[in-house]
Amino acid sequence: MSIMFRKLGILIKSIEKNNIREKVRCASTLPQLSSEKYNIKRKQFSNVESTDVNYFKRILGEERVLTEETDVMPYNIDWIKNCRGQSSVVLKPKSTEEVSNILKYCNERRLAVCPQGGNTGLVGGSVPVFDEIIINFTLMNKVISLDEISGALICESGCILENLDNYVRDRNLIMPLDLGAKGTCQIGGNASTNAGGLRLLRYGNLHGSILGIEAVKADGTVIDCLKALKKDNTGYHLKHLFIGSEGTLGVITKVAVHCPALPKAVTLGFFGVENFENILQLYRSAKTSLGEILSAFEMADFEAINTTVKNLKLPNPIADYPFYVLVETHGSDEGHDSEKLSRFLSKEMDSGLILDGTVTSEPAKIQTIWNLRESIAGAGLVQGYMFKYDVSLPLRNYYDLVPQLRTKLNGRASVVFGYGHVGDGNIHINVIVPEYTKEICSLLEPYIFEEVSKFNGSISAEHGIGFRKPHFIHYSKDPSALQLMKDLKQLMDPNGILNPYKVLPDM
Ligand code: FAD
Ligand code: 2HG
Ligand code: ZN
């Protein structure tokens, strides 16, 4: 067993490019099986036989069908090490045709599958629950075309977000989304989760930026909606079915994305703030003072930054404050933009909304500050188990849940912190405990979802429903909408082979 753990550690390291994730994963112990932890009953799919494996080896070749336990293990475990599946097969297709052949076969054999991109999802959607066959898109990583004038990029779904961003930056464009997992997550995973990220406030969500999609239905039919047009009102907007449906309605094989122009000037401010009410006042003021150049407005409380600084040994460029705000501008004139942000800083220091802060246009300093913000997500992993919540709330009530939870948990958690995308009304609440217990889980859930529902909020702002939240989806979805979701699932995937146990509550 210990050899297996060691091998697992090495394997995870070798597939991992993201620094934070590597640090976090090294202290590797196997999470409990999801089916046992959450008491799930296996649905009536067929079991994978050796004849099935032989078929996959025939169409993909031996080396793109993983069946060794130690090879398969990392693909069974999710990023926060909460979920563990029991798959014995990982398939690595290289083309849409191969994906189509795999799905056609699995559908006829009633074999369940789990589509997997970079496996950075935070709701357990990217790993199997039982023995679902993992279809991993890592090898579908080609850029197909880029129209440098319109900004339309067409690529395969397994392209890593950061690689795409580097590719288009060399051509004076940027990807319309950015997130801490960019070094590992794939554009197909981003599309499937409708990922939000750090600049949604400026560039909008993927339902707007994705121009077209090619996807494969459960029965192997390839659906070609891969237009790269900004405007196309020819009937139903079918691409949206695949955006945000977390691999339950089809498997995305290609994506056309609109890339905005590379900003000539980027400026970043990092500020200390006394209380959350002052953050709201600052947000209001930033929208007026910075106008069209505002590209991000993020917050983190002291506990979020302190845990990240301590656990990951990262520098905090300013002193300790109860809250922190990160304000970024994307514009075209460095002198003008940094002057605007500096003026904002001095005005709001005079008003008392900002206690202290720093403004920079130096790329290395910008990188250091963003790195601190982006590392919060993984900071608790070295300390124990992390419960993660990702909710939308009216801005007035954005931070209410954090102090409420601290009181409710009454010292049972090592730390409770809140941070997130203020500009999008989306807060992330992380509760770090020495280890997962059902008792703490039952204090948090459904309490948090009930509170969110009281404010007409969303129980998942950007991470999706995945495996962890289908039984809570009713807190945010009306029965009429839920029924239509079930009807669509039935139409697109009548045998239910695509990512079962995810998104939809039991049908
Ligand atoms: P995976 O995790 O592999 O899969 C996610 C879901 O999509 C699963 O249900 C899977 O079945 C499905 N899927 C994957 N690929 C396909 C495909 N080709 N076809 C069909 N279905 C597919 N999310 C945000 O929204 N905003 C953030 O700011 C953010 N920051 C993060 C920071 C860190 C450090 C981490 C670890 C995660 C963060 N996330 C964030 C969550 C996660 O990165 C996103 O959900 C991301 O879009 C997942 O992409 P992936 O390629 O890793 O997909
Ligand atoms: C972020 O904004 C991500 O950093 C991750 O969405 C949030 O892990 C989390 O709680
Ligand atoms: Zn986020």
XYZ file of C-alpha atoms and ligand atoms in Angstrom:
571
model
C 0.000 0.000 0.000
C 2.761 2.449 0.919
C 4.378 1.889 -2.512
C 1.065 2.786 -4.069
C 0.886 6.028 -2.061
C 4.417 6.917 -3.088
C 3.690 6.163 -6.738
C 0.491 8.199 -6.487
C 2.433 11.170 -5.112
C 4.972 10.975 -7.946
C 2.255 10.651 -10.560
C 0.301 13.606 -9.266
C 3.499 15.664 -9.225
C 4.352 14.686 -12.752
C 0.963 15.648 -14.223
C 0.872 18.846 -12.212
C 2.161 22.169 -13.469
C 0.470 24.469 -10.990
C 2.849 25.302 -8.161
C 0.273 25.750 -5.434
C -1.470 22.540 -6.325
C 1.804 20.654 -6.184
C 2.620 21.933 -2.682
C -0.826 21.044 -1.533
C -1.009 17.599 -3.101
C 2.342 16.397 -1.849
C 0.983 15.634 1.603
C -1.035 12.891 -0.049
C -3.497 10.590 1.675
C -6.382 8.909 -0.091
C -9.811 10.452 0.495
C -12.684 8.167 1.437
C -14.674 6.747 -1.491
C -17.416 9.215 -2.484
C -20.026 6.454 -2.632
C -19.366 5.527 1.027
C -18.841 9.049 2.319
C -22.128 10.259 0.843
C -23.998 6.960 0.887
C -24.749 6.722 -2.853
C -26.342 3.733 -4.568
C -24.855 2.623 -7.893
C -27.240 2.978 -10.835
C -27.859 0.057 -13.120
C -25.090 0.487 -15.660
C -23.090 -2.381 -17.129
C -19.733 -3.286 -15.617
C -16.580 -2.709 -17.664
C -15.394 -6.057 -19.102
C -12.070 -6.998 -20.668
C -13.807 -7.037 -24.073
C -14.671 -3.359 -23.550
C -11.071 -2.505 -22.711
C -9.926 -4.401 -25.796
C -12.331 -2.400 -27.936
C -10.981 0.885 -26.538
C -7.395 -0.301 -27.106
C -8.276 -1.118 -30.714
C -9.641 2.358 -31.460
C -7.184 4.417 -29.359
C -4.078 2.241 -29.163
C -2.706 0.590 -25.985
C -0.956 3.677 -24.605
C -4.088 5.867 -24.556
C -6.097 3.423 -22.455
C -4.966 3.498 -18.813
C -5.971 0.529 -16.674
C -3.158 0.124 -14.108
C -4.528 1.046 -10.660
C -1.699 3.462 -9.883
C -2.020 5.105 -13.314
C -5.782 5.547 -12.942
C -5.793 6.684 -9.286
C -4.985 10.412 -9.772
C -7.885 10.699 -12.237
C -10.262 9.304 -9.586
C -9.499 12.033 -7.018
C -10.671 15.639 -7.203
C -8.577 18.749 -6.573
C -9.707 19.341 -3.000
C -9.331 15.635 -2.215
C -12.916 15.370 -1.093
C -14.215 12.951 -3.721
C -12.820 9.607 -4.825
C -14.246 7.444 -7.574
C -13.579 3.830 -8.431
C -12.962 3.923 -12.162
C -10.619 1.351 -13.616
C -10.268 2.905 -17.078
C -9.082 6.270 -18.356
C -9.433 6.976 -22.086
C -7.442 9.713 -23.805
C -8.957 10.463 -27.202
C -7.133 12.671 -29.705
C -10.014 13.558 -32.038
C -13.755 14.186 -32.183
C -14.137 10.998 -34.172
C -12.545 8.970 -31.386
C -14.819 10.631 -28.806
C -17.808 9.821 -30.985
C -16.777 6.158 -31.303
C -16.233 5.871 -27.542
C -19.640 7.341 -26.701
C -21.532 5.352 -29.329
C -20.037 2.153 -27.911
C -20.611 3.116 -24.256
C -24.200 4.121 -24.967
C -24.961 0.817 -26.692
C -23.274 -1.122 -23.851
C -24.890 1.088 -21.123
C -21.471 1.965 -19.743
C -21.418 5.222 -17.766
C -18.738 7.846 -18.485
C -17.221 10.831 -16.692
C -15.793 13.586 -18.932
C -12.691 15.133 -17.408
C -10.686 18.228 -18.320
C -7.964 19.554 -16.024
C -9.710 18.086 -12.953
C -9.643 21.410 -11.114
C -13.408 21.481 -10.515
C -14.407 22.179 -6.912
C -17.747 20.348 -6.701
C -16.689 16.773 -7.478
C -18.118 16.800 -11.023
C -14.884 15.845 -12.757
C -14.271 12.501 -11.057
C -16.395 9.366 -11.151
C -18.452 8.175 -8.215
C -18.380 4.465 -9.023
C -16.704 2.836 -12.032
C -17.641 5.382 -14.724
C -15.118 5.385 -17.551
C -13.058 8.573 -17.445
C -12.744 10.372 -20.775
C -9.858 12.766 -20.344
C -9.273 15.513 -22.941
C -5.624 16.333 -22.257
C -4.504 15.133 -25.697
C -7.092 17.177 -27.589
C -4.951 20.283 -27.262
C -4.596 21.835 -30.700
C -5.319 25.427 -31.693
C -7.266 25.228 -34.944
C -7.400 28.873 -36.019
C -7.217 32.436 -34.793
C -8.699 35.398 -36.604
C -6.457 38.171 -35.325
C -8.820 40.871 -36.524
C -12.110 39.628 -35.048
C -10.406 37.863 -32.118
C -12.171 34.542 -32.829
C -10.097 31.610 -31.564
C -11.082 28.054 -32.464
C -9.425 25.234 -30.549
C -9.858 21.733 -29.179
C -11.429 21.339 -25.765
C -8.322 20.003 -24.004
C -6.263 23.183 -24.527
C -5.039 24.518 -21.186
C -6.370 28.004 -20.481
C -2.945 29.502 -19.719
C -1.440 28.045 -22.920
C -4.250 29.621 -24.917
C -3.740 32.930 -23.145
C -0.009 32.877 -23.947
C -0.780 31.975 -27.556
C -3.247 34.818 -28.096
C -1.129 37.342 -26.098
C 1.633 36.906 -28.660
C -0.958 38.185 -31.136
C -2.158 41.148 -29.012
C -5.256 39.441 -27.650
C -6.209 37.880 -24.293
C -8.530 35.091 -23.246
C -11.803 36.540 -21.913
C -11.457 34.638 -18.627
C -8.749 34.146 -16.032
C -8.719 32.015 -12.889
C -6.299 30.645 -10.347
C -6.434 27.205 -11.967
C -5.393 28.561 -15.403
C -2.203 26.467 -15.508
C -4.208 23.240 -15.355
C -7.860 23.809 -16.305
C -8.916 23.278 -19.911
C -11.117 25.410 -22.124
C -13.586 22.495 -22.464
C -13.813 22.289 -18.659
C -14.236 26.074 -18.484
C -17.058 25.929 -21.020
C -18.706 22.953 -19.302
C -18.710 24.753 -15.950
C -19.367 28.224 -17.410
C -16.386 29.312 -15.321
C -16.478 32.883 -14.015
C -13.136 33.973 -12.623
C -11.343 37.164 -11.865
C -12.446 39.490 -14.675
C -16.043 38.525 -15.359
C -16.974 42.022 -14.215
C -15.209 43.412 -17.300
C -15.384 40.723 -20.001
C -18.664 38.996 -19.124
C -19.381 35.284 -18.758
C -18.768 32.464 -21.202
C -22.356 32.419 -22.454
C -21.347 35.720 -24.064
C -17.731 34.989 -25.035
C -18.173 31.522 -26.498
C -19.112 31.930 -30.133
C -19.524 28.280 -31.012
C -19.208 24.730 -29.761
C -18.722 21.273 -31.226
C -20.039 18.579 -28.918
C -20.768 14.872 -29.002
C -24.078 13.558 -27.729
C -24.359 10.447 -25.563
C -25.160 8.298 -28.608
C -22.044 9.473 -30.454
C -23.732 12.022 -32.736
C -21.469 15.002 -33.377
C -23.336 18.315 -33.013
C -21.639 21.032 -35.031
C -22.422 24.482 -33.608
C -18.866 25.652 -34.175
C -19.634 28.989 -35.826
C -17.213 31.804 -35.016
C -19.733 34.580 -35.589
C -20.659 37.336 -33.165
C -24.216 37.353 -34.474
C -26.155 34.275 -35.507
C -29.888 34.173 -34.806
C -30.672 31.147 -36.921
C -33.022 29.317 -34.608
C -32.310 27.908 -31.155
C -28.984 28.886 -29.561
C -27.960 25.309 -28.981
C -24.376 25.966 -27.887
C -25.779 27.227 -24.579
C -27.024 23.727 -23.759
C -23.422 22.606 -23.409
C -22.109 25.703 -21.608
C -22.470 25.124 -17.879
C -24.107 21.684 -18.133
C -21.040 20.015 -16.565
C -20.756 17.129 -19.013
C -24.301 15.857 -18.420
C -25.797 16.738 -21.823
C -22.853 16.177 -24.149
C -19.109 16.162 -24.380
C -17.446 19.311 -25.714
C -14.751 18.642 -28.303
C -14.104 22.068 -29.833
C -14.737 25.651 -28.779
C -14.781 29.005 -30.599
C -14.073 31.884 -28.212
C -14.013 35.625 -28.655
C -10.710 37.056 -27.396
C -10.635 40.751 -26.396
C -7.699 43.032 -27.245
C -4.604 42.830 -25.043
C -4.780 45.883 -22.757
C -1.785 48.169 -23.290
C -1.836 49.227 -19.655
C -2.564 47.178 -16.539
C -2.579 48.738 -13.084
C -3.291 47.085 -9.778
C -4.204 48.437 -6.386
C -4.179 46.428 -3.137
C -5.849 48.141 -0.218
C -6.501 47.571 3.488
C -10.071 48.310 4.624
C -11.719 48.552 8.071
C -15.035 46.779 7.479
C -17.249 45.257 4.806
C -19.561 48.275 4.596
C -16.533 50.337 3.504
C -15.797 47.763 0.759
C -19.267 48.382 -0.655
C -18.706 52.154 -0.589
C -15.340 51.647 -2.301
C -16.885 49.472 -5.013
C -19.427 52.164 -5.738
C -16.714 54.795 -5.860
C -14.428 52.612 -8.070
C -17.164 52.208 -10.664
C -17.569 55.975 -10.867
C -13.897 56.962 -10.567
C -12.415 54.285 -12.818
C -15.336 53.787 -15.185
C -14.566 51.831 -18.329
C -11.022 50.785 -17.286
C -12.118 48.856 -14.160
C -11.325 45.158 -14.843
C -11.506 43.480 -11.417
C -12.798 44.284 -7.945
C -12.011 41.469 -5.512
C -12.096 41.219 -1.721
C -10.649 38.927 0.940
C -10.986 39.086 4.697
C -8.025 39.062 7.078
C -8.375 35.321 7.772
C -8.249 34.472 4.051
C -5.065 36.460 3.439
C -3.454 35.466 6.734
C -4.065 31.727 6.114
C -2.570 32.044 2.625
C 0.452 34.039 3.783
C 1.150 31.628 6.644
C 0.429 28.295 4.957
C 2.003 29.021 1.573
C 4.707 31.423 2.766
C 3.636 34.178 0.406
C 4.360 37.881 0.965
C 1.598 40.368 1.818
C 2.625 43.739 0.323
C 0.819 45.731 3.036
C 0.242 45.360 6.800
C -2.552 43.408 8.528
C -6.085 44.788 8.042
C -9.570 43.373 8.722
C -10.303 43.328 4.961
C -8.425 43.637 1.712
C -9.540 44.854 -1.686
C -7.840 44.286 -5.009
C -8.723 46.710 -7.790
C -7.384 46.247 -11.314
C -7.626 48.383 -14.424
C -7.215 47.330 -18.049
C -6.765 50.356 -20.266
C -4.717 51.829 -23.061
C -2.636 54.553 -21.414
C -0.372 53.583 -18.525
C 0.256 57.137 -17.295
C -3.409 57.995 -17.384
C -4.606 54.722 -15.820
C -2.116 54.578 -12.962
C -2.737 58.255 -12.232
C -6.470 57.525 -12.094
C -5.971 54.604 -9.698
C -3.489 56.545 -7.542
C -5.961 59.435 -7.369
C -8.651 56.947 -6.319
C -6.299 55.666 -3.592
C -5.511 59.112 -2.174
C -9.128 60.269 -2.367
C -10.354 57.213 -0.484
C -7.484 57.351 2.030
C -8.623 60.889 2.797
C -12.222 59.730 3.122
C -11.094 56.892 5.428
C -12.492 54.098 3.237
C -8.938 52.902 2.503
C -6.622 52.535 5.502
C -3.470 51.837 3.512
C -2.582 50.573 0.074
C -0.261 50.210 -2.837
C -0.710 50.887 -6.549
C 1.593 49.385 -9.157
C 1.993 48.994 -12.907
C 5.121 46.828 -12.634
C 4.385 43.355 -14.051
C 6.397 41.511 -11.366
C 4.612 43.302 -8.517
C 1.235 42.809 -10.183
C 2.024 39.103 -10.454
C 2.973 38.843 -6.758
C -0.305 40.418 -5.646
C -2.457 38.328 -7.993
C -0.579 35.228 -6.873
C -1.555 35.934 -3.271
C -5.213 36.335 -4.276
C -5.266 33.269 -6.561
C -3.585 31.074 -3.947
C -6.344 31.515 -1.348
C -8.317 28.619 -2.890
C -5.626 26.060 -2.035
C -4.267 27.632 1.139
C -6.328 25.545 3.550
C -5.417 22.193 2.015
C -2.139 21.919 3.911
C -4.023 22.492 7.163
C -6.778 19.894 6.945
C -10.103 19.489 5.181
C -11.846 22.380 3.439
C -15.589 22.837 3.068
C -16.085 25.229 0.155
C -19.157 27.291 -0.653
C -19.550 29.507 -3.700
C -22.652 31.622 -3.493
C -24.276 34.680 -5.077
C -25.957 37.106 -2.701
C -27.257 40.672 -2.867
C -24.237 42.887 -2.161
C -25.798 44.241 1.056
C -25.800 40.696 2.470
C -22.640 39.504 0.703
C -20.540 38.969 3.839
C -23.304 38.192 6.407
C -22.800 34.438 6.349
C -19.136 34.531 7.370
C -19.638 35.921 10.917
C -22.844 33.863 11.234
C -20.915 30.668 10.504
C -18.121 31.566 12.907
C -20.726 31.893 15.658
C -22.587 28.751 14.623
C -19.440 26.623 14.486
C -18.387 27.938 17.879
C -14.709 27.003 17.669
C -15.182 23.697 15.835
C -13.417 25.033 12.720
C -9.741 25.990 12.552
C -10.685 28.972 10.433
C -13.663 30.354 8.501
C -12.972 32.928 5.813
C -14.702 34.804 3.032
C -13.341 36.208 -0.219
C -14.409 36.607 -3.780
C -15.640 38.549 -6.710
C -17.456 41.551 -5.195
C -18.177 42.972 -8.624
C -20.184 39.829 -9.441
C -21.948 39.491 -6.072
C -20.126 36.162 -5.643
C -18.507 35.229 -2.318
C -16.458 32.106 -1.574
C -16.705 30.846 1.977
C -14.074 28.339 3.067
C -14.338 26.445 6.344
C -11.128 24.673 7.343
C -11.342 21.831 9.840
C -8.714 19.307 10.954
C -10.687 16.555 9.201
C -14.050 15.983 7.518
C -16.814 14.976 9.927
C -20.519 14.429 9.266
C -21.286 16.504 12.359
C -19.618 19.637 10.982
C -21.061 18.971 7.538
C -24.565 18.880 9.012
C -23.985 22.216 10.758
C -23.074 23.794 7.419
C -25.491 22.075 5.055
C -28.292 22.770 4.344
C -27.998 25.816 6.661
C -25.898 27.823 4.177
C -28.215 26.989 1.277
C -31.301 27.910 3.320
C -29.775 31.280 4.160
C -28.819 31.897 0.515
C -32.310 30.956 -0.588
C -33.883 33.462 1.841
C -32.124 36.206 -0.125
C -33.023 34.719 -3.509
C -29.322 34.049 -4.045
C -27.602 31.203 -5.874
C -26.118 28.166 -4.109
C -23.537 27.957 -6.895
C -22.373 31.201 -8.428
C -19.603 29.842 -10.670
C -18.328 26.369 -9.684
C -21.428 24.418 -10.706
C -23.520 21.757 -9.010
C -21.344 18.718 -9.749
C -21.590 15.750 -7.394
C -21.769 17.728 -4.159
C -24.915 19.766 -4.694
C -27.645 18.070 -6.793
C -29.768 17.452 -3.689
C -29.541 21.159 -2.830
C -30.282 22.527 -6.302
C -33.942 23.165 -5.360
C -32.751 25.983 -3.078
C -31.933 27.924 -6.240
C -34.068 26.382 -8.999
C -37.820 26.473 -9.256
C -39.506 23.047 -9.751
C -40.664 24.182 -13.211
C -37.068 24.890 -14.284
C -35.811 21.689 -12.680
C -38.403 19.666 -14.592
C -37.272 21.215 -17.888
C -33.671 20.307 -17.006
C -34.769 16.700 -16.438
C -36.699 16.686 -19.734
C -33.630 17.946 -21.601
C -31.462 15.299 -19.960
C -33.916 12.615 -21.006
C -33.895 13.905 -24.580
C -30.121 14.268 -24.927
C -29.015 11.233 -22.913
C -31.918 8.771 -22.534
C -29.724 6.076 -20.960
C -28.223 8.540 -18.476
C -24.620 7.483 -19.225
C -23.149 11.018 -19.217
C -21.728 11.998 -15.833
C -24.356 10.249 -13.683
C -24.878 11.293 -10.017
C -24.049 14.888 -11.067
C -26.064 18.126 -11.413
C -29.581 16.620 -11.430
C -31.166 15.223 -8.298
C -32.251 11.600 -8.666
C -34.654 11.161 -11.559
P -12.793 19.614 -14.769
O -12.573 19.943 -13.348
O -12.015 18.496 -15.325
O -14.347 19.332 -15.012
C -15.325 20.215 -14.533
C -16.706 19.738 -15.040
O -16.769 19.853 -16.453
C -16.984 18.265 -14.754
O -18.352 18.113 -14.528
C -16.572 17.556 -16.023
O -17.295 16.362 -16.215
C -16.948 18.568 -17.081
N -16.066 18.578 -18.254
C -14.732 18.817 -18.312
N -14.315 18.808 -19.594
C -15.405 18.534 -20.355
C -15.630 18.411 -21.748
N -14.652 18.572 -22.648
N -16.892 18.141 -22.178
C -17.915 17.992 -21.295
N -17.746 18.108 -19.967
C -16.514 18.387 -19.503
N -13.906 28.424 -11.168
C -14.469 29.612 -11.474
O -15.548 29.635 -12.071
N -13.856 30.792 -11.154
C -12.669 30.834 -10.520
O -12.153 31.905 -10.219
C -12.039 29.595 -10.197
N -10.835 29.580 -9.603
C -10.264 28.389 -9.285
C -9.017 28.400 -8.668
C -8.409 27.207 -8.312
C -7.047 27.227 -7.663
C -9.077 25.977 -8.575
C -8.446 24.667 -8.217
C -10.301 25.961 -9.189
C -10.914 27.165 -9.556
N -12.153 27.189 -10.195
C -12.725 28.390 -10.535
C -12.864 25.934 -10.495
C -12.393 25.247 -11.808
O -11.094 25.595 -12.125
C -13.305 25.604 -12.967
O -14.567 25.058 -12.737
C -12.782 25.131 -14.319
O -13.594 25.688 -15.329
C -12.757 23.612 -14.468
O -12.021 23.280 -15.632
P -11.325 21.842 -15.765
O -10.752 21.719 -17.122
O -10.402 21.610 -14.650
O -12.591 20.891 -15.660
C -11.506 31.752 -6.649
O -12.181 32.753 -6.906
C -12.040 30.401 -7.009
O -10.364 31.819 -6.161
C -11.900 29.343 -5.932
O -13.319 30.460 -7.509
C -12.811 29.581 -4.763
O -11.879 27.656 -3.743
C -12.667 28.561 -3.635
O -13.367 28.687 -2.635
Zn -14.067 32.417 -7.752
